[in-house]
CSV table of C-alpha atoms and ligand atoms in Angstrom, one decimal:
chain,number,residue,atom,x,y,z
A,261,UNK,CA,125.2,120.8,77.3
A,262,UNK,CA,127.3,118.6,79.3
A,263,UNK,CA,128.6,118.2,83.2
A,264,UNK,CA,130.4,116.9,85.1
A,265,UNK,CA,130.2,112.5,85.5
A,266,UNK,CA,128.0,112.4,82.1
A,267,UNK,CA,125.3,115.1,83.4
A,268,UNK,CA,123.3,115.9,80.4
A,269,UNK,CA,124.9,113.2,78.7
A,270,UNK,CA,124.9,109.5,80.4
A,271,UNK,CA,121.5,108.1,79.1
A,272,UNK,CA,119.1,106.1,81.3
A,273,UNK,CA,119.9,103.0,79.3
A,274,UNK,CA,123.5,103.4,79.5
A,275,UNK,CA,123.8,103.6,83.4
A,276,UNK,CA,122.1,100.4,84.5
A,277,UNK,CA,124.1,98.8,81.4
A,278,UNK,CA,127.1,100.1,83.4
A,279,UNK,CA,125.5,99.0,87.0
A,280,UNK,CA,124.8,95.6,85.5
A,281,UNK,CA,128.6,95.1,85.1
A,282,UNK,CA,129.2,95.6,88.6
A,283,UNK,CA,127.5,92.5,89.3
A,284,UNK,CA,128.6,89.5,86.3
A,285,UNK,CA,125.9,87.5,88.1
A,286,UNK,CA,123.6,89.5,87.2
A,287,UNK,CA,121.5,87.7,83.9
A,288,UNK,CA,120.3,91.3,82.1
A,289,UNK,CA,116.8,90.5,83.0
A,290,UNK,CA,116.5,92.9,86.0
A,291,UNK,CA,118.1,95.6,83.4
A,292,UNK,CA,115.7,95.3,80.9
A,293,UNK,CA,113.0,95.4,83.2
A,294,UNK,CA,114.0,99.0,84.1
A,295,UNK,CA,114.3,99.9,80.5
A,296,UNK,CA,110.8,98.8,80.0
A,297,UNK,CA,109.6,100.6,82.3
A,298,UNK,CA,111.4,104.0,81.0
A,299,UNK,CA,109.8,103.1,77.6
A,300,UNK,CA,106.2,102.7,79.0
A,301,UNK,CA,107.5,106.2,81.2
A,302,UNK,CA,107.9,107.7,77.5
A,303,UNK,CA,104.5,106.7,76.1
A,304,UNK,CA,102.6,107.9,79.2
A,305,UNK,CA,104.7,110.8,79.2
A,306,UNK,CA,103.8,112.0,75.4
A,307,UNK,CA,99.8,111.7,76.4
A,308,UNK,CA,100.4,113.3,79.1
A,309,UNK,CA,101.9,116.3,77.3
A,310,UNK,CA,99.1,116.6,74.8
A,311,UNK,CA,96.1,115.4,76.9
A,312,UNK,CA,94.1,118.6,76.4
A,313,UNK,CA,94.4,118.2,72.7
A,314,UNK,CA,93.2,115.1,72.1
A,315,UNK,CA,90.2,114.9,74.0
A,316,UNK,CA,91.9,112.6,77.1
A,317,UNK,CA,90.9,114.5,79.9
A,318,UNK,CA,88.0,114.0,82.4
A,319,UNK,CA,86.8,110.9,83.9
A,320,UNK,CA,86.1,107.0,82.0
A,321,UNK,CA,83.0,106.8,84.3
A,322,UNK,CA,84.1,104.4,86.2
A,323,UNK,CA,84.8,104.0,89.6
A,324,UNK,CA,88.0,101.9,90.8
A,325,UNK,CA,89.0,99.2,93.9
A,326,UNK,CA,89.4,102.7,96.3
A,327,UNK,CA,86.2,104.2,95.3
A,328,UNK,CA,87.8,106.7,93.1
A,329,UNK,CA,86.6,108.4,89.9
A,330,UNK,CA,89.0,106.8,87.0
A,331,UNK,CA,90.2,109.3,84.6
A,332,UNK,CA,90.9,108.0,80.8
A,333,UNK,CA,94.8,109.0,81.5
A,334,UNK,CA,94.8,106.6,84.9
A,335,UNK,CA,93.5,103.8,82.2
A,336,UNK,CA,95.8,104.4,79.6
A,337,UNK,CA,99.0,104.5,82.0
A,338,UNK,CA,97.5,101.5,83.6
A,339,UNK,CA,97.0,99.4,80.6
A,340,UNK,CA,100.6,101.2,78.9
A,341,UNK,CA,102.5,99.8,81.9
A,342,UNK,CA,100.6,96.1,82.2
A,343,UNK,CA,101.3,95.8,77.9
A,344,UNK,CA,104.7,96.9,77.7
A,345,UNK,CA,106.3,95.8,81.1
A,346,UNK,CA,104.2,92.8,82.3
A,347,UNK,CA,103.9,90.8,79.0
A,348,UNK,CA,107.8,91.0,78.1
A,349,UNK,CA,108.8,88.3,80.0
A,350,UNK,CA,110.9,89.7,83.2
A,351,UNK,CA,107.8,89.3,85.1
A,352,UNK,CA,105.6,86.8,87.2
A,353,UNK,CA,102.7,89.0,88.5
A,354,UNK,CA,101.8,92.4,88.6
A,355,UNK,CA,99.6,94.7,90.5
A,356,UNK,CA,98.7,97.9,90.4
A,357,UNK,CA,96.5,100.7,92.2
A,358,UNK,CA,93.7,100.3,89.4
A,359,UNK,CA,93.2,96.4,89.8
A,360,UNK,CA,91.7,94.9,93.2
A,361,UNK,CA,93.2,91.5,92.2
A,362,UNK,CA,96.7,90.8,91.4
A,363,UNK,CA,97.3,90.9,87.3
A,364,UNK,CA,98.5,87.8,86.3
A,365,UNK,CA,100.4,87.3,82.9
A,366,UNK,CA,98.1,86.1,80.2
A,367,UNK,CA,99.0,82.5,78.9
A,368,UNK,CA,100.9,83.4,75.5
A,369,UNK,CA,103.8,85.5,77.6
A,370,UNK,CA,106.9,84.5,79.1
A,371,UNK,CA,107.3,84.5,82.7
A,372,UNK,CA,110.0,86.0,84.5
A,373,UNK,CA,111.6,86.4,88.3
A,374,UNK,CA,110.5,89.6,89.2
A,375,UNK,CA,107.2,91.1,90.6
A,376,UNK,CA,106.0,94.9,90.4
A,377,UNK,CA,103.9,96.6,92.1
A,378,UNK,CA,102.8,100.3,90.6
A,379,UNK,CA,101.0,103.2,90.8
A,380,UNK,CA,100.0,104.4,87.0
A,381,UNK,CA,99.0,108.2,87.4
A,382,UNK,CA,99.5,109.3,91.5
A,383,UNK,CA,98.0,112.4,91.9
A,384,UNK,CA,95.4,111.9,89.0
A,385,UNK,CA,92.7,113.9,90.3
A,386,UNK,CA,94.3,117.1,89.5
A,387,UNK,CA,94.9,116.2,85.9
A,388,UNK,CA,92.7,118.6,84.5
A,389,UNK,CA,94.0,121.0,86.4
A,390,UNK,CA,97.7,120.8,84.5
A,391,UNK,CA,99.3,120.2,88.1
A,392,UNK,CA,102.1,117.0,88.1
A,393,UNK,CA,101.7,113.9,87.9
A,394,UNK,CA,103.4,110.8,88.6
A,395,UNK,CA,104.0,107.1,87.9
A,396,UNK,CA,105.5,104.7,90.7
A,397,UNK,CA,106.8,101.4,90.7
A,398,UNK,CA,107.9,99.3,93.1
A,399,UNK,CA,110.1,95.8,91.9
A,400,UNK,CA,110.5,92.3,94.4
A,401,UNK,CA,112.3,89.6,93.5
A,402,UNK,CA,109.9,86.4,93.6
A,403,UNK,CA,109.8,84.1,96.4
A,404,UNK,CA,107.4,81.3,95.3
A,405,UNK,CA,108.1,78.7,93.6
A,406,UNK,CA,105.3,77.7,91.2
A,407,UNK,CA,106.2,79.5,87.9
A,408,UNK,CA,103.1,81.9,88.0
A,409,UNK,CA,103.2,84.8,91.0
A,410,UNK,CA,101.1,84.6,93.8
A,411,UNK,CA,99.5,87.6,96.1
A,412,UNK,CA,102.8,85.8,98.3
A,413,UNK,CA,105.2,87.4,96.2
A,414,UNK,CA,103.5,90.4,96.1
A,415,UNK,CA,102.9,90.9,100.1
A,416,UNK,CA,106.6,91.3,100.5
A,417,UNK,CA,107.8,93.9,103.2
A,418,UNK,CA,109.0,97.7,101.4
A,419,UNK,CA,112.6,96.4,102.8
A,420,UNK,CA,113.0,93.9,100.4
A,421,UNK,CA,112.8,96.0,97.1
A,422,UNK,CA,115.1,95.4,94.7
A,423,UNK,CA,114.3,98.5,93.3
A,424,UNK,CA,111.8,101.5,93.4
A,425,UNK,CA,111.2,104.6,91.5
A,426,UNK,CA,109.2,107.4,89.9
A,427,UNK,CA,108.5,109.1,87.1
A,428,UNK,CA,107.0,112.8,87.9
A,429,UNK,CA,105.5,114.3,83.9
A,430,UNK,CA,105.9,118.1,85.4
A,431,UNK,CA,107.6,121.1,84.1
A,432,UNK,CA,109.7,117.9,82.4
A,433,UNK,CA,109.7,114.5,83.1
A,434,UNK,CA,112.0,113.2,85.1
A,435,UNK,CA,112.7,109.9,86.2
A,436,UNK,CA,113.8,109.0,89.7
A,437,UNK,CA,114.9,105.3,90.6
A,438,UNK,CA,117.2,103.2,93.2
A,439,UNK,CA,118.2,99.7,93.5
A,440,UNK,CA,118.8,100.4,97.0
A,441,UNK,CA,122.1,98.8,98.8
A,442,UNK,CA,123.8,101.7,98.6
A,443,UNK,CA,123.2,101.9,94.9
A,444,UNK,CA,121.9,105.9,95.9
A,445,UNK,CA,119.0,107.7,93.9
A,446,UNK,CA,119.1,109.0,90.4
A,447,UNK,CA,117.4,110.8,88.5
A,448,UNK,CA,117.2,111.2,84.2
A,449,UNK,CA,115.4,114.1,82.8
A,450,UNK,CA,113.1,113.5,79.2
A,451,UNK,CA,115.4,115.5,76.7
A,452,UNK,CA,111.8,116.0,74.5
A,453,UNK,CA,114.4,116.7,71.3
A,454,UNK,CA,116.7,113.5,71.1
A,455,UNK,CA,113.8,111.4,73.0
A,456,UNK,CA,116.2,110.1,75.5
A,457,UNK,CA,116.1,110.3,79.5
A,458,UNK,CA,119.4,111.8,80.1
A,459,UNK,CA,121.4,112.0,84.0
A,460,UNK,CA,120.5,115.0,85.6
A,461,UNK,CA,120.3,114.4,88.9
A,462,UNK,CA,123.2,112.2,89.6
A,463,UNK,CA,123.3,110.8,93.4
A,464,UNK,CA,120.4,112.6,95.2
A,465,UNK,CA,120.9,113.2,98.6
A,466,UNK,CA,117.8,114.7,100.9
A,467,UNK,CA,119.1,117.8,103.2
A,468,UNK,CA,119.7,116.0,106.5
A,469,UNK,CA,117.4,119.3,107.9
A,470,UNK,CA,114.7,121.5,106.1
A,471,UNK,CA,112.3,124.9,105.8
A,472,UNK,CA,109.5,122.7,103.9
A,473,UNK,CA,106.2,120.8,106.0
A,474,UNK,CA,103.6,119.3,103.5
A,475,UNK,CA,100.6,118.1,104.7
A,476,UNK,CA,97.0,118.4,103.9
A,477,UNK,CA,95.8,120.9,106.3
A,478,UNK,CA,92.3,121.1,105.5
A,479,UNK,CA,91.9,117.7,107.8
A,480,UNK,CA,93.0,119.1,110.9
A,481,UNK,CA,89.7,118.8,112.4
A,482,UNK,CA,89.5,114.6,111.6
A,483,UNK,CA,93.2,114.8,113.8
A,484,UNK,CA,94.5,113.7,117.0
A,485,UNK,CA,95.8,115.4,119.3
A,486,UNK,CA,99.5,114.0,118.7
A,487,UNK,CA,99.2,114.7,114.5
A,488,UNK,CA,97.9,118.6,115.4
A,489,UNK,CA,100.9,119.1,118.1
A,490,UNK,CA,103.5,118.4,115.6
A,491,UNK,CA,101.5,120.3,112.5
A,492,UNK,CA,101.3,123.4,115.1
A,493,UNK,CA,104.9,122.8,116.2
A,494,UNK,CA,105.9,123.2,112.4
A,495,UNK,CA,103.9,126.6,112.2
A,496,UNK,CA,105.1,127.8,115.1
A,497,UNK,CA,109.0,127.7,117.0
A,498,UNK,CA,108.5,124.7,118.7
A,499,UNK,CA,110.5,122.5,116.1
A,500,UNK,CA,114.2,121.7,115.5
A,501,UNK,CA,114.6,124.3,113.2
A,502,UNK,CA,113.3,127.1,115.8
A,503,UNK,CA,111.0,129.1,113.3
A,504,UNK,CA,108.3,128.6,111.6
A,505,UNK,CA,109.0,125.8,108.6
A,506,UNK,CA,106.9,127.1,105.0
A,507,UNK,CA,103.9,125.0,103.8
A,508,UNK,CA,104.2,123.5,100.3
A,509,UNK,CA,101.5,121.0,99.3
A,510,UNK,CA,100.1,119.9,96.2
A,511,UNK,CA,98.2,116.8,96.6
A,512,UNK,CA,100.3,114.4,94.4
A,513,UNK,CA,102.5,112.8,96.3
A,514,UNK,CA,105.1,111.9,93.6
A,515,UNK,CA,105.5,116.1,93.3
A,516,UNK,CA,105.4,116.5,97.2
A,517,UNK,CA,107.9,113.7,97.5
A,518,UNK,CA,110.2,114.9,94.7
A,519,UNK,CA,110.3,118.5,95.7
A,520,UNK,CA,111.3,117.4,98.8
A,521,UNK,CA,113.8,115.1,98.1
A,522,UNK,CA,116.0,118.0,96.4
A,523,UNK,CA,115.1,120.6,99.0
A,524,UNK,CA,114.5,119.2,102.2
A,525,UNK,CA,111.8,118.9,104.5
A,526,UNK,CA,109.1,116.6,105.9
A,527,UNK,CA,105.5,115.4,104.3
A,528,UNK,CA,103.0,114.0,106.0
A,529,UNK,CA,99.7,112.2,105.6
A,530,UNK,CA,99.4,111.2,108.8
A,531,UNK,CA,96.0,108.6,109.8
A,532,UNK,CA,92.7,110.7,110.0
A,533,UNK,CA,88.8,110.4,110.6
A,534,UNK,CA,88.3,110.0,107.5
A,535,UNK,CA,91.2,107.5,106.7
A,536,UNK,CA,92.0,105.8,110.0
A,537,UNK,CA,95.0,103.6,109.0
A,538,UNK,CA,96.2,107.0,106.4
A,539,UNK,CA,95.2,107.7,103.0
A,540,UNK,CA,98.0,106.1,100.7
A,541,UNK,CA,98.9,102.9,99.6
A,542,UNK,CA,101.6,100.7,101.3
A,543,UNK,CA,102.7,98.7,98.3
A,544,UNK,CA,102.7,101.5,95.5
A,545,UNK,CA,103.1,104.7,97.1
A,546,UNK,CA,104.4,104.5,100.9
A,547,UNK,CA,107.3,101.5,100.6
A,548,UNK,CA,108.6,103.1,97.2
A,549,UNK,CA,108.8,106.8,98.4
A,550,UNK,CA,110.2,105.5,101.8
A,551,UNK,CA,112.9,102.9,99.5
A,552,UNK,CA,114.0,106.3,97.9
A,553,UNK,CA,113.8,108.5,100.8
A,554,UNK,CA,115.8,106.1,103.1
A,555,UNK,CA,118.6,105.5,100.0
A,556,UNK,CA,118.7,109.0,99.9
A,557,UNK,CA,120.0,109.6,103.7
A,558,UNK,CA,116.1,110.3,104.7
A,559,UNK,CA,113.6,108.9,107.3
A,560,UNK,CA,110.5,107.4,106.4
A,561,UNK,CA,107.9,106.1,109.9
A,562,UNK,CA,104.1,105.3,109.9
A,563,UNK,CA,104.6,107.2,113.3
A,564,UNK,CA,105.0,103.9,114.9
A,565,UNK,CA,107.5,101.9,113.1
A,566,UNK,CA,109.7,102.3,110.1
A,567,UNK,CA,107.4,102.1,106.7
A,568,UNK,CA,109.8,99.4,105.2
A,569,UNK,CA,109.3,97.4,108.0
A,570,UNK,CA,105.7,96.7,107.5
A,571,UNK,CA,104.5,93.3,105.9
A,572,UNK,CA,101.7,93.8,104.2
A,573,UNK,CA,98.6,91.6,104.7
A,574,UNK,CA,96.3,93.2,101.7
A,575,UNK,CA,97.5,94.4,98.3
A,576,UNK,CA,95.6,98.0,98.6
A,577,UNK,CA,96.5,98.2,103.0
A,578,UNK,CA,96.8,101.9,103.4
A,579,UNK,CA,99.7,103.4,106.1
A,580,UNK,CA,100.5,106.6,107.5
A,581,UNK,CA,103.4,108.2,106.1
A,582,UNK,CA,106.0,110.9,107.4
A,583,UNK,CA,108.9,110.8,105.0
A,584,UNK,CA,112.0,113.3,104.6
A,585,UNK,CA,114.9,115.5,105.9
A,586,UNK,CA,116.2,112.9,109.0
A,587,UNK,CA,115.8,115.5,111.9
A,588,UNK,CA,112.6,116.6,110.9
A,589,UNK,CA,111.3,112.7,110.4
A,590,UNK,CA,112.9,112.6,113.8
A,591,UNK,CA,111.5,114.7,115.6
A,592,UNK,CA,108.1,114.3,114.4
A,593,UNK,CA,108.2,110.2,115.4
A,594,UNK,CA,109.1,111.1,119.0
A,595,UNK,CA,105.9,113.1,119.5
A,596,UNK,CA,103.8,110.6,117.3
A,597,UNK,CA,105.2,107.8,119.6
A,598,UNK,CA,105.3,109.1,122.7
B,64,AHM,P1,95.7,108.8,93.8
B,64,AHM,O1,96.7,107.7,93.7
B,64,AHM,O2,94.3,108.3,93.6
B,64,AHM,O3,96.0,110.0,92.9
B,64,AHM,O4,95.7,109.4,95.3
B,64,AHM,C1,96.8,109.6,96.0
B,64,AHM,C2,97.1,111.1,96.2
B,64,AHM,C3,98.5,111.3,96.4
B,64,AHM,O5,99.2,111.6,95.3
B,64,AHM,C4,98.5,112.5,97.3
B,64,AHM,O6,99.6,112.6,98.2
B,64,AHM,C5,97.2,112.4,98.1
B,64,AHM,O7,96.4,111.5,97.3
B,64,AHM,C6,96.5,113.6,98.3
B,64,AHM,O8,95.4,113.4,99.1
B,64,AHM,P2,94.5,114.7,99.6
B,64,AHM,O9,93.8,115.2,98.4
B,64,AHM,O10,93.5,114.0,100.6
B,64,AHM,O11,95.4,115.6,100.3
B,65,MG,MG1,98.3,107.2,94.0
């Protein structure tokens, strides 16, 4: 059926064509990066949607860079994206939360001027459990100037994406992206029957307040005393909304992050015990969800400072993040800081 400006029409491939022609500079390459990526987002996404019937669910046996049991989907997104995004040409250097070390392009492939940094299945413990999942990505231009990329290129501050994005495989699969600079955030959803992401979500903007907090509440005791003052001010009336704000949390961050995005509210995984410096990754889950968030008219803080303001120093550093609705984000940085 369509809408209004191509809504259930305008493919994913035909509106960064059009985008590209906004900018003649622009060589192509950074456009068929992205529609690389939508076809490796189209291959995960068909496993996905079948994984209990062809015996890919459960773990490989192995255990990856953070310690984590990797399941035979976190492989195959892993090695879909590295195959059919990294060896095409557009790309330098890669790296992704399965691999401790950078992923460099084997010999035979073409380089290119770009560098990505991605998440292949966020949220991949609760496979089994038919909850969504995600994919991130996260795309730098590169700044060295050898013609193989270095961990330089990819230790670059969130601030400096070119472009950042999502794909969520839930009750469809939609696919969520920004080139930033005012560019805003889109999103295409997976029309199963014609095989094509189509507009659906044209020019997101985050509610500049919300009813939502999401947070993993079952590490209240590993809190401070800053982290539990803002959690109880959200349950309670001391907040800027003046009533208690509902609790939605699901424990994959790309389906936290998008619900959010569309309704409002604030997430938090805020540092712990347990996870002193936070639980999620700077390069491939904190600066992409804080790109988007901040495109879209939202806030995104470790607490401290603004989450696209960090440099990284490692490839796997892990922040605090509090991302969402502006006065909520807000609010919850002037406790944290004071
Ligand atoms: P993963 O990338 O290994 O799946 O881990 C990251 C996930 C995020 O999706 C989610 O926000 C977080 O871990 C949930 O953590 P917890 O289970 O501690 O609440
Ligand atoms: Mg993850």
């Amino acid at each position: 059926m369509a809408g209004p400006s191509g809504v259930g029409t305008r493919t994913f491939s035909q509106h960064i064509a059009d985008r590209q022609k906004g900018f003649p500079e622009a060589r192509g390459e950074f456009t068929a990066l992205l529609q690389e990526i939508m076809v490796a987002a189209k291959v995960i996404s068909r496993e996905v949607r079948k994984a209990g019937l062809i015996d890919a669910l459960g773990l490989t046996g192995r255990m990856n860079i953070q310690g984590e049991a990797v399941q035979i989907l976190d492989e195959f997104a892993n090695e879909t994206i590295i195959r059919n995004v990294g060896h095409t040409g557009h790309l330098c250097v890669l790296s992704s939360e399965e691999n401790a070390e950078p992923i460099p392009i084997p010999d035979q492939y073409p380089r290119g001027g770009y560098v990505m940094t991605f998440d292949p299945l966020d949220g991949s413990s609760n496979i089994d459990g038919n909850v969504s999942i995600g994919t991130i990505f996260s795309i730098h231009r590169k700044r060295s100037s050898g013609t193989d990329g270095t961990l330089e290129d990819l230790l670059q501050a969130g601030r400096d994406q070119v472009a950042a994005g999502y794909i969520i495989y839930g009750s469809s699969t939609i696919l969520v992206y920004s080139t930033g600079r005012g560019q805003g955030v889109h999103g295409f959803t997976l029309d199963p029957t014609v095989g094509e992401f189509l507009l659906s979500h044209p020019d997101i903007r985050i509610p500049t307040d919300g009813r939502i907090y999401s947070v993993n509440e079952g590490n209240t005791g590993r809190w401070d005393e800053k982290t539990r003052k803002v959690v109880a001010g959200l349950k309670g009336s001391d907040n800027p909304r003046g009533e208690p704000y509902s609790t939605r949390y699901i424990g994959s961050l790309v389906a936290d992050f998008h619900r959010n995005l569309l309704y409002g509210g604030i997430f938090l995984y805020p540092p712990d015990a347990k996870h002193p410096t936070g639980k999620l990754r700077l390069l491939s889950e904190a600066a992409p969800m804080s790109f988007l968030a901040e495109e879209a008219g939202g806030k995104a803080t470790t607490g401290r400072e603004r989450v696209l303001d960090v440099v990284p120093k490692e490839l796997h550093e892990r922040v605090p993040l509090i991302v969402g609705s502006p006065r909520e984000v807000e609010w919850a940085e002037r406790i944290l800081a004071s």
